[in-house]
PDB file of C-alpha atoms and ligand atoms in Angstrom:
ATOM      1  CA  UNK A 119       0.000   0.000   0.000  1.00 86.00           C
ATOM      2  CA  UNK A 120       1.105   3.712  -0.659  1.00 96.00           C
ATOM      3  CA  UNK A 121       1.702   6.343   1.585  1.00 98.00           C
ATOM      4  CA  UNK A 122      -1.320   7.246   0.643  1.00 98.00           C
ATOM      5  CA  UNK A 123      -3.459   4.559   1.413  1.00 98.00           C
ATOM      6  CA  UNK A 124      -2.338   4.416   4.896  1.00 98.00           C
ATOM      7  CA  UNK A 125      -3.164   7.496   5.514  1.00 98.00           C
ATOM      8  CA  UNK A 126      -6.583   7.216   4.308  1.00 97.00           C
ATOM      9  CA  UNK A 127      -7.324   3.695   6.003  1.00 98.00           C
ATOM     10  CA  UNK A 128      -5.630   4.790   9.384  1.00 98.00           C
ATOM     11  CA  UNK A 129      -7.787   8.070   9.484  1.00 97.00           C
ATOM     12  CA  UNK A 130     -10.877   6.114   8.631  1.00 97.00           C
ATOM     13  CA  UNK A 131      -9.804   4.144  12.324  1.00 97.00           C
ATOM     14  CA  UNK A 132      -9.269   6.848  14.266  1.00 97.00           C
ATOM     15  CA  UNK A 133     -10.840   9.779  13.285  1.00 97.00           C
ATOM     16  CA  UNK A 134     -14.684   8.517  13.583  1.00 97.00           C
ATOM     17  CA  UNK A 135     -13.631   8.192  17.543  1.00 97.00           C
ATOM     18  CA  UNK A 136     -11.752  11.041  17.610  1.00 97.00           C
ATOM     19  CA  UNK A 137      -7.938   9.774  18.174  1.00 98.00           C
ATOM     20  CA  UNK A 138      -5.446  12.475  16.746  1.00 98.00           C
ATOM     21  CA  UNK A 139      -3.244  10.452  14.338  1.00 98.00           C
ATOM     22  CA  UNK A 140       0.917  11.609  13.943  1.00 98.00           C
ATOM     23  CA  UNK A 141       2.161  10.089  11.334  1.00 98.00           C
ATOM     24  CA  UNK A 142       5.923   9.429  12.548  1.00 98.00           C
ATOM     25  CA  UNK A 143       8.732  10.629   9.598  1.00 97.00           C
ATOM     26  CA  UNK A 144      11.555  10.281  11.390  1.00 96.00           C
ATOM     27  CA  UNK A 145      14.332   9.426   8.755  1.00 95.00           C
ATOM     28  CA  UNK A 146      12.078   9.920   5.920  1.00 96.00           C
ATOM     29  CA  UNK A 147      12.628  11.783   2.813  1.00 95.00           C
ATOM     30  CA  UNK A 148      10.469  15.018   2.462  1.00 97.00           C
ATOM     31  CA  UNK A 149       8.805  13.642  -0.445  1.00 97.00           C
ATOM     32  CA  UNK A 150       7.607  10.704   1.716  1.00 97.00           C
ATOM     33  CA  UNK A 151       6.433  13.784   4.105  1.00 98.00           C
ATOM     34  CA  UNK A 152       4.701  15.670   1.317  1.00 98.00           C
ATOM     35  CA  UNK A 153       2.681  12.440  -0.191  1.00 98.00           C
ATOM     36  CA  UNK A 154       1.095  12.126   3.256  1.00 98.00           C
ATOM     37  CA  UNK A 155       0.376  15.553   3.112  1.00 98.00           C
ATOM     38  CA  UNK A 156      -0.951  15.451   0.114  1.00 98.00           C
ATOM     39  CA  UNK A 157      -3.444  12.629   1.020  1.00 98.00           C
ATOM     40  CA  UNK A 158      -4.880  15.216   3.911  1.00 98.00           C
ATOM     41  CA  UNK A 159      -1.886  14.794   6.777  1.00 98.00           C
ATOM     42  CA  UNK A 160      -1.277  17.546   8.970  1.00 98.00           C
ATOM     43  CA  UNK A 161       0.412  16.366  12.176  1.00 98.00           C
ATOM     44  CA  UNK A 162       3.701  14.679  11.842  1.00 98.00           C
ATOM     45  CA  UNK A 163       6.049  14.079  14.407  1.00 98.00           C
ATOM     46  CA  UNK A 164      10.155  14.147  13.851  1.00 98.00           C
ATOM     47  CA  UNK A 165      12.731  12.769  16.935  1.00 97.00           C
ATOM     48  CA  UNK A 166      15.524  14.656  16.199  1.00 97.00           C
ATOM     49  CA  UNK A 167      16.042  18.586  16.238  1.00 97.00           C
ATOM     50  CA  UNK A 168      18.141  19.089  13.485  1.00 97.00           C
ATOM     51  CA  UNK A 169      15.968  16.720  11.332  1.00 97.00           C
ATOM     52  CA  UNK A 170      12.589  18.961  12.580  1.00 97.00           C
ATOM     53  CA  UNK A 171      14.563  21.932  11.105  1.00 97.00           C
ATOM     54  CA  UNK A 172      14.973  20.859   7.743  1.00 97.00           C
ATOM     55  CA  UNK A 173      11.881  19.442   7.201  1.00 98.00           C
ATOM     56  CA  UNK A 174       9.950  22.476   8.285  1.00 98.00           C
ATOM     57  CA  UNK A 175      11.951  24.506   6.405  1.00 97.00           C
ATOM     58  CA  UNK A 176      11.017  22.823   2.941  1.00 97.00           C
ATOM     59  CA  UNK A 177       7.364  21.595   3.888  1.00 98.00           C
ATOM     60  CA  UNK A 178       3.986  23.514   3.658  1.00 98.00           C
ATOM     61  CA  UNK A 179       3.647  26.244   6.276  1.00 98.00           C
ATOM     62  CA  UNK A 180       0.610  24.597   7.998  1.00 98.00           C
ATOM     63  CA  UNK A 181       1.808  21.219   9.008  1.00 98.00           C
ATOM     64  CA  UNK A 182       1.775  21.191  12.689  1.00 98.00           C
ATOM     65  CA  UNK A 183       4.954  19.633  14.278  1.00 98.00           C
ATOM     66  CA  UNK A 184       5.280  17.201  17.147  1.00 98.00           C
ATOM     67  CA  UNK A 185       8.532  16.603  18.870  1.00 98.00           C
ATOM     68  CA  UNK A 186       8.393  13.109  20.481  1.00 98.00           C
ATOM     69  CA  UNK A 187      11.918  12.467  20.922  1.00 96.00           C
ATOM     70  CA  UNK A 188      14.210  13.707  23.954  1.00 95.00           C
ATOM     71  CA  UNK A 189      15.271  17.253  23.714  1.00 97.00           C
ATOM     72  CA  UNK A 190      18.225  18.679  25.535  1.00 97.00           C
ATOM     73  CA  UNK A 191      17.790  22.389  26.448  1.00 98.00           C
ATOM     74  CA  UNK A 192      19.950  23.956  24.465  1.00 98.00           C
ATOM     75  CA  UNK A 193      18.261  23.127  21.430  1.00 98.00           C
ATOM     76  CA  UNK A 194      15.264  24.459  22.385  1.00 98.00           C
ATOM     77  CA  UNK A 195      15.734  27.656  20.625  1.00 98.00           C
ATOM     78  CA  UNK A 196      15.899  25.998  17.066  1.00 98.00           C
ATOM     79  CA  UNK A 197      12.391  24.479  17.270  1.00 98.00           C
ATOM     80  CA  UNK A 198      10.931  27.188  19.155  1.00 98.00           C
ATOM     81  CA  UNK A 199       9.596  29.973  16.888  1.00 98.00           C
ATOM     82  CA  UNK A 200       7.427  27.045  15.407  1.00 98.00           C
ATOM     83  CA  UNK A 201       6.946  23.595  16.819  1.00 98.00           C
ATOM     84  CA  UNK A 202       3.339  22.527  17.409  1.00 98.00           C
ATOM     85  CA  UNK A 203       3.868  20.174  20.408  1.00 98.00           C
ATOM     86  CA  UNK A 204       6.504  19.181  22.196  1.00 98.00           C
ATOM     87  CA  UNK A 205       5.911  15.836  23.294  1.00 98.00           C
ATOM     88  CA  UNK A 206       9.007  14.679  25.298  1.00 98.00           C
ATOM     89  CA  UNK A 207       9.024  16.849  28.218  1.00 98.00           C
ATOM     90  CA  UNK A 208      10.713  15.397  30.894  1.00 96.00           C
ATOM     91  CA  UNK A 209      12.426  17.857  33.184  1.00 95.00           C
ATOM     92  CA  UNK A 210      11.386  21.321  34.602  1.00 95.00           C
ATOM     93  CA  UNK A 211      14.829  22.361  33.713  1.00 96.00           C
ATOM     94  CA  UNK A 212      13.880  21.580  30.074  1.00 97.00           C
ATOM     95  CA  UNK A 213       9.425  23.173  30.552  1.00 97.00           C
ATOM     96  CA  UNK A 214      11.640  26.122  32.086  1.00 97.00           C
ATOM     97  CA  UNK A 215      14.000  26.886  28.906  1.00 98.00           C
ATOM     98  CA  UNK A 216      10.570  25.847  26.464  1.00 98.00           C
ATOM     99  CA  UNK A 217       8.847  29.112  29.115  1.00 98.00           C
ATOM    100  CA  UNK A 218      11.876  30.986  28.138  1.00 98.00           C
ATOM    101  CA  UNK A 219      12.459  30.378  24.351  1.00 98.00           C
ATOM    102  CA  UNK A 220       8.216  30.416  23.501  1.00 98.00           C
ATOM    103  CA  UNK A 221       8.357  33.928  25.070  1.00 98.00           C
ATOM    104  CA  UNK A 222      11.433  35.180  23.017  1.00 98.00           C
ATOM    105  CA  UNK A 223       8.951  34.116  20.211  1.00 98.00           C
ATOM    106  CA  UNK A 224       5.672  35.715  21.833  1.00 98.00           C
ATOM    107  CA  UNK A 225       4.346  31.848  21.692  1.00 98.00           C
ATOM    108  CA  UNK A 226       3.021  29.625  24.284  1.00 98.00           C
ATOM    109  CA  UNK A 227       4.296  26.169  23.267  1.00 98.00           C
ATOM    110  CA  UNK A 228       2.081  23.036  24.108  1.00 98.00           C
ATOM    111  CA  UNK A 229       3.378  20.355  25.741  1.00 98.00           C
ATOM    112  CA  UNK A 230       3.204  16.725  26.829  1.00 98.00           C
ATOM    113  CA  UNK A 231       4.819  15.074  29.928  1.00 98.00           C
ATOM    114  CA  UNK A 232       6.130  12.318  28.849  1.00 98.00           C
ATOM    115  CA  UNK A 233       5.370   9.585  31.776  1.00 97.00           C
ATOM    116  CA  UNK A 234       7.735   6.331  32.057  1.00 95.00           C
ATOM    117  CA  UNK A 235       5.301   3.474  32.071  1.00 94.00           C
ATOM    118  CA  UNK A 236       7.825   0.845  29.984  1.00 92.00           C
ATOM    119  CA  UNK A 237       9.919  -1.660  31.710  1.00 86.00           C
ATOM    120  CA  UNK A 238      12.941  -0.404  30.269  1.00 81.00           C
ATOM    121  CA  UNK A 239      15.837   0.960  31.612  1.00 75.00           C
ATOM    122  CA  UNK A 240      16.401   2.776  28.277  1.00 64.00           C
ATOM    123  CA  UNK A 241      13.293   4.988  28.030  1.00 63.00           C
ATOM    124  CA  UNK A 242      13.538   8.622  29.071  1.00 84.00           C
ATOM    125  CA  UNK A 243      10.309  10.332  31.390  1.00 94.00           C
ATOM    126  CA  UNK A 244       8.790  11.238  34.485  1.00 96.00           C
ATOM    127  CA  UNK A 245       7.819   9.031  37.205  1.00 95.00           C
ATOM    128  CA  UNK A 246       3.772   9.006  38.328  1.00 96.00           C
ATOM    129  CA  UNK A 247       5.302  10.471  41.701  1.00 96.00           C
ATOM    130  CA  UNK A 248       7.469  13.140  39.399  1.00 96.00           C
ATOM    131  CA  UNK A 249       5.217  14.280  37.899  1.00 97.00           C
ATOM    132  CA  UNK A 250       2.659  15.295  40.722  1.00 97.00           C
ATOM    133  CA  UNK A 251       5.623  16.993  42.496  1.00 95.00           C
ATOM    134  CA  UNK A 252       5.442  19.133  39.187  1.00 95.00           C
ATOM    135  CA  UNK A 253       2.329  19.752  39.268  1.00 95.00           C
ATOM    136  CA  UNK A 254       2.387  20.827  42.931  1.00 93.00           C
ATOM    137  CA  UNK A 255       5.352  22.800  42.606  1.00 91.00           C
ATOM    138  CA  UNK A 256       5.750  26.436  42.471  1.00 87.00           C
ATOM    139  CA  UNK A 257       8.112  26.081  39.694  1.00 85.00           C
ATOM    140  CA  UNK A 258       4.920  25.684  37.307  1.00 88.00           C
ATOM    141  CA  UNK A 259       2.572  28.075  38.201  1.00 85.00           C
ATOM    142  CA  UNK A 260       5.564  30.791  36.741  1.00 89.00           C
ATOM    143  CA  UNK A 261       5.692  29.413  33.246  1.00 96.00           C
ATOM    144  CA  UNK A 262       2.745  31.480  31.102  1.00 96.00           C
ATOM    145  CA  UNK A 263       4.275  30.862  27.829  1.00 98.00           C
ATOM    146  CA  UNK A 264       4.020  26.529  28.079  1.00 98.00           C
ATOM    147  CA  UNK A 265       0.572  24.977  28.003  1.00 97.00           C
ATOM    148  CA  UNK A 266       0.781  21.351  29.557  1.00 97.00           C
ATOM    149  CA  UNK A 267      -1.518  19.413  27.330  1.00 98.00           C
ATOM    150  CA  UNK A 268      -1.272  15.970  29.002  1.00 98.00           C
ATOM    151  CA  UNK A 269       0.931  12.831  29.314  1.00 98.00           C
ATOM    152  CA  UNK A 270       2.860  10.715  26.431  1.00 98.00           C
ATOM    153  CA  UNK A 271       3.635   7.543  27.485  1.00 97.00           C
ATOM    154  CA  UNK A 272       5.715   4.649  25.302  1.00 96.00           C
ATOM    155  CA  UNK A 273       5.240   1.115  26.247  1.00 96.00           C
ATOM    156  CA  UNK A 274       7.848  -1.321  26.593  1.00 95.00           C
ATOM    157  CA  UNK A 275       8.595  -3.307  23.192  1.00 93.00           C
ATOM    158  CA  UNK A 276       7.544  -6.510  24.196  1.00 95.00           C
ATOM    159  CA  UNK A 277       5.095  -9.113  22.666  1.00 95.00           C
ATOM    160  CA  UNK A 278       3.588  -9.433  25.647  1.00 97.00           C
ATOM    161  CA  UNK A 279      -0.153  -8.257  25.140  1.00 97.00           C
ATOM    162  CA  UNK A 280      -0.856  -8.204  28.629  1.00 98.00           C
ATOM    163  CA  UNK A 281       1.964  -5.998  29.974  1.00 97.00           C
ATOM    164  CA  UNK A 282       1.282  -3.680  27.326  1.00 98.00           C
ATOM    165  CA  UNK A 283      -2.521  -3.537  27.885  1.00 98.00           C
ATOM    166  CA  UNK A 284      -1.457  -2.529  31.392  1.00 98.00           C
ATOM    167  CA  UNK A 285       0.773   0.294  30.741  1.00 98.00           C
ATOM    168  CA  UNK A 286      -1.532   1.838  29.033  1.00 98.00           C
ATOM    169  CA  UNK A 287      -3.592   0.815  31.306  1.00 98.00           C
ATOM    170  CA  UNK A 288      -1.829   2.848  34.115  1.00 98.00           C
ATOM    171  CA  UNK A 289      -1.156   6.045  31.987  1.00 98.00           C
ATOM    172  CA  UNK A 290      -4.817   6.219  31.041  1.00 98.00           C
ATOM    173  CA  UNK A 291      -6.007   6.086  34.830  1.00 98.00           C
ATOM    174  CA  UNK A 292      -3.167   8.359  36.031  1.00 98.00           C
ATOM    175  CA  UNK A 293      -3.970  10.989  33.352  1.00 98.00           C
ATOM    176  CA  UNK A 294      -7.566  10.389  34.744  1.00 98.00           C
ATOM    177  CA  UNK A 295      -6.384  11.093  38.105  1.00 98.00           C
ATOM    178  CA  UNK A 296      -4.490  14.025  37.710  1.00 97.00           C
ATOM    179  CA  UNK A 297      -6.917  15.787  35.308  1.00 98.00           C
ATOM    180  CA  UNK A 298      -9.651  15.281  38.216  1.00 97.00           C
ATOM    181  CA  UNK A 299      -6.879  16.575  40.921  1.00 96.00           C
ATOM    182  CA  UNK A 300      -4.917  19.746  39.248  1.00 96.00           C
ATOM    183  CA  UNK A 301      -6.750  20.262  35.761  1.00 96.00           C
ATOM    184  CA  UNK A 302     -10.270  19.893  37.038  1.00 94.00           C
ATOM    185  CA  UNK A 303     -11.082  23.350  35.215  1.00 92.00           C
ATOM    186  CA  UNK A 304      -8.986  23.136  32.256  1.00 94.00           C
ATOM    187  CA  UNK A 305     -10.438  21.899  29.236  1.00 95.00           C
ATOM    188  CA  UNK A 306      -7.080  21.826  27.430  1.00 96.00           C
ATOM    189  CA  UNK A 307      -5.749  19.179  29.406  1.00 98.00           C
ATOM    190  CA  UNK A 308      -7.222  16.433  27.077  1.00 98.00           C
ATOM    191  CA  UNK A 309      -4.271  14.582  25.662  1.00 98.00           C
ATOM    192  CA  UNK A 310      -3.400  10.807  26.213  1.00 98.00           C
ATOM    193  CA  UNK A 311      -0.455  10.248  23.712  1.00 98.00           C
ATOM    194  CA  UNK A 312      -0.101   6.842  23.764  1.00 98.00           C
ATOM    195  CA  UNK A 313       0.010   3.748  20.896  1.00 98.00           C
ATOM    196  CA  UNK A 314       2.727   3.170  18.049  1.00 98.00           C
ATOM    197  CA  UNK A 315       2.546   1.282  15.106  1.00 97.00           C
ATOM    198  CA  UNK A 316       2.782  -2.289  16.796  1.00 97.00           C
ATOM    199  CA  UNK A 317       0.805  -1.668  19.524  1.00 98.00           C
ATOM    200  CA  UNK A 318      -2.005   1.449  18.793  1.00 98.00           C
ATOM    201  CA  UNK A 319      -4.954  -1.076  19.117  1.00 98.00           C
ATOM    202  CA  UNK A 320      -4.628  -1.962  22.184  1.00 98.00           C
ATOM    203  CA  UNK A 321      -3.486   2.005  22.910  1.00 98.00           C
ATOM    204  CA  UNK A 322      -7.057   2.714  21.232  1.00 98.00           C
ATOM    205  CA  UNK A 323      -8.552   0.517  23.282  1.00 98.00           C
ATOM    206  CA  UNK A 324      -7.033   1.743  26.936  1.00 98.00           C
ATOM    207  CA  UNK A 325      -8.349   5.177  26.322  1.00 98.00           C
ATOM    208  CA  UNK A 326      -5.211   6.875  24.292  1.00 98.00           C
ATOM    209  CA  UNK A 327      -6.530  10.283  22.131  1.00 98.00           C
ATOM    210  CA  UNK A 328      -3.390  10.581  20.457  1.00 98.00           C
ATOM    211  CA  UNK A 329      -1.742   7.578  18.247  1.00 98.00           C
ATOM    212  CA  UNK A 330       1.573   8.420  16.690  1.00 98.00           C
ATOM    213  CA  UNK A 331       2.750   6.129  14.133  1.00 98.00           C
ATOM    214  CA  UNK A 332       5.354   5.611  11.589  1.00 98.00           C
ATOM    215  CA  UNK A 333       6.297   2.853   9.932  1.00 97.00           C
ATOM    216  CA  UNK A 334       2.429   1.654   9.443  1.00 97.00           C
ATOM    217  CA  UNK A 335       2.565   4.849   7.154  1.00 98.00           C
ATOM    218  CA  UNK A 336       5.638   5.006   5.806  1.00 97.00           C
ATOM    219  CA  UNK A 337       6.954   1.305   5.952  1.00 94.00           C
ATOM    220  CA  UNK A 338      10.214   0.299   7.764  1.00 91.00           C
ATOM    221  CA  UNK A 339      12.746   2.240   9.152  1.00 88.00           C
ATOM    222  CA  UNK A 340      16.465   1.753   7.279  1.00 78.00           C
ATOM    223  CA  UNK A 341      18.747   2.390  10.096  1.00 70.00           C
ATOM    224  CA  UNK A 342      21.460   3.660   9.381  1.00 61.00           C
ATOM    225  CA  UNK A 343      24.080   2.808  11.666  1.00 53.00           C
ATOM    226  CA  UNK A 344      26.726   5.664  12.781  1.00 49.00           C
ATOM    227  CA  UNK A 345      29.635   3.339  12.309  1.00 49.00           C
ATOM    228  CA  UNK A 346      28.588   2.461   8.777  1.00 46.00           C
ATOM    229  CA  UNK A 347      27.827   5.814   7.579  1.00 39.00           C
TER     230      UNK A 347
HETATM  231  C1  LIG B 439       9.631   6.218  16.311  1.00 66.37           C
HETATM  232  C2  LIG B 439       8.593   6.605  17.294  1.00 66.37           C
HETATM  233  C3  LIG B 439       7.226   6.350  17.035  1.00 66.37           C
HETATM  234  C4  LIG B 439       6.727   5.617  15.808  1.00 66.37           C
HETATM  235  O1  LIG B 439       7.197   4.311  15.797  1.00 66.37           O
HETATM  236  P1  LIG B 439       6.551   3.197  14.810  1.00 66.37           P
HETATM  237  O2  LIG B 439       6.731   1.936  15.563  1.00 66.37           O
HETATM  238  O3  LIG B 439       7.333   3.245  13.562  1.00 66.37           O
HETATM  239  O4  LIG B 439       5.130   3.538  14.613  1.00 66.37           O
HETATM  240  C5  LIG B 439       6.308   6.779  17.972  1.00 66.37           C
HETATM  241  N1  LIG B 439       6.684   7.415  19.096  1.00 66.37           N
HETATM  242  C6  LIG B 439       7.972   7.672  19.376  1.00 66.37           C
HETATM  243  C7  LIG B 439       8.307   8.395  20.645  1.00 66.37           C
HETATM  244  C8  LIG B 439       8.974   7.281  18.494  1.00 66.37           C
HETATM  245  O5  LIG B 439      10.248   7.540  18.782  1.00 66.37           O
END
């Protein structure tokens, strides 16, 4: 199937029950990029800064961009006069320099915390107790220029149905919890980013609002190795 054609079929799942659908381009071509947009796209999310740069820079003007991989703080400032979403927040050192940056650019920036759920030592994120010390904290209430959207959660890469199921699970209630506890009032807290292309189903199914997917879309990932490059 085309680029295309996944588009089409995957918005015929998700947008009937209302699940925002990223379509995942990380080390894709542009032109891959522009055929999705072409078949109605809008949201696409990139991992890498640099990569989010470039892409922007030679795409249509009104494709809203997700970051969903880890961003170090000093990069900020590259993304910041246009990024859509920023997915991976996982430090208040890093919400504080997004505060900082999105107000150089007269923007509030949304923003996702993204919540460790995966039983993997690998996976960067917040812990359920981090992130209600956050949200308690002074630190927050400061930052006018972020807008904390809700949680982004990846689950741990494992066939294992079950575990999966429960991760989701757990992010689902937890976002429950802490919209009822600190967001009570704030309608824009309505984001559950959870499900990738192996496992969005069962993401669907938990309760996620927000599937982000890439090589359902696009096809398989070449990775390129650093060594061989
Ligand atoms: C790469 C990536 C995805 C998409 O992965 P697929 O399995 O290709 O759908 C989704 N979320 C994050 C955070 C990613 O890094």
């Amino acid at each position: 199937m085309s680029i295309a054609d996944n588009i089409k079929r995957l918005k015929n799942e998700t947008k009937p029950i209302n699940v925002s659908l990223v379509a995942v381009s990380k080390t894709k071509p542009v032109e891959d990029v522009q055929e999705a947009y072409d078949a109605g796209q809008r949201l696409f999310g990139e991992n890498i800064v640099q990569d989010l740069a470039d892409k922007y820079e030679h795409l249509p003007k009104d494709i809203q961009w997700h970051l969903i991989g880890h961003l170090q703080t000093n990069k900020v400032k590259y993304i910041a006069p246009f990024i859509h979403m920023i997915q991976s927040v996982d430090s208040i050192k890093l919400l504080q320099e997004i505060d900082k940056q999105a107000k150089k650019n007269n923007r509030v920036i949304d923003c996702l915390l993204q919540v460790y759920i995966a039983d993997e030592e690998t996976k960067f994120g917040f812990g359920f107790d981090e992130v209600i010390e956050l949200l308690r904290s002074d630190d927050l209430a400061g930052l006018q220029h972020v807008r904390i959207k809700g949680l982004m959660g990846i689950a741990t890469n494992t066939d294992n149905e079950k575990q999966i199921k429960e991760e989701f699970y757990e992010l689902r209630t937890f976002f429950d919890g802490i919209k009822l506890s600190f967001f009570k009032n704030d309608v824009a807290f309505d984001t559950v980013s959870m499900g990738m292309s192996g496992d969005y189903k069962i993401a669907i199914e938990q309760g996620s609002t927000m599937v982000r997917l890439g090589s359902t879309i696009f096809g398989e990932r070449v990775v390129k190795h650093w060594r061989n490059n």
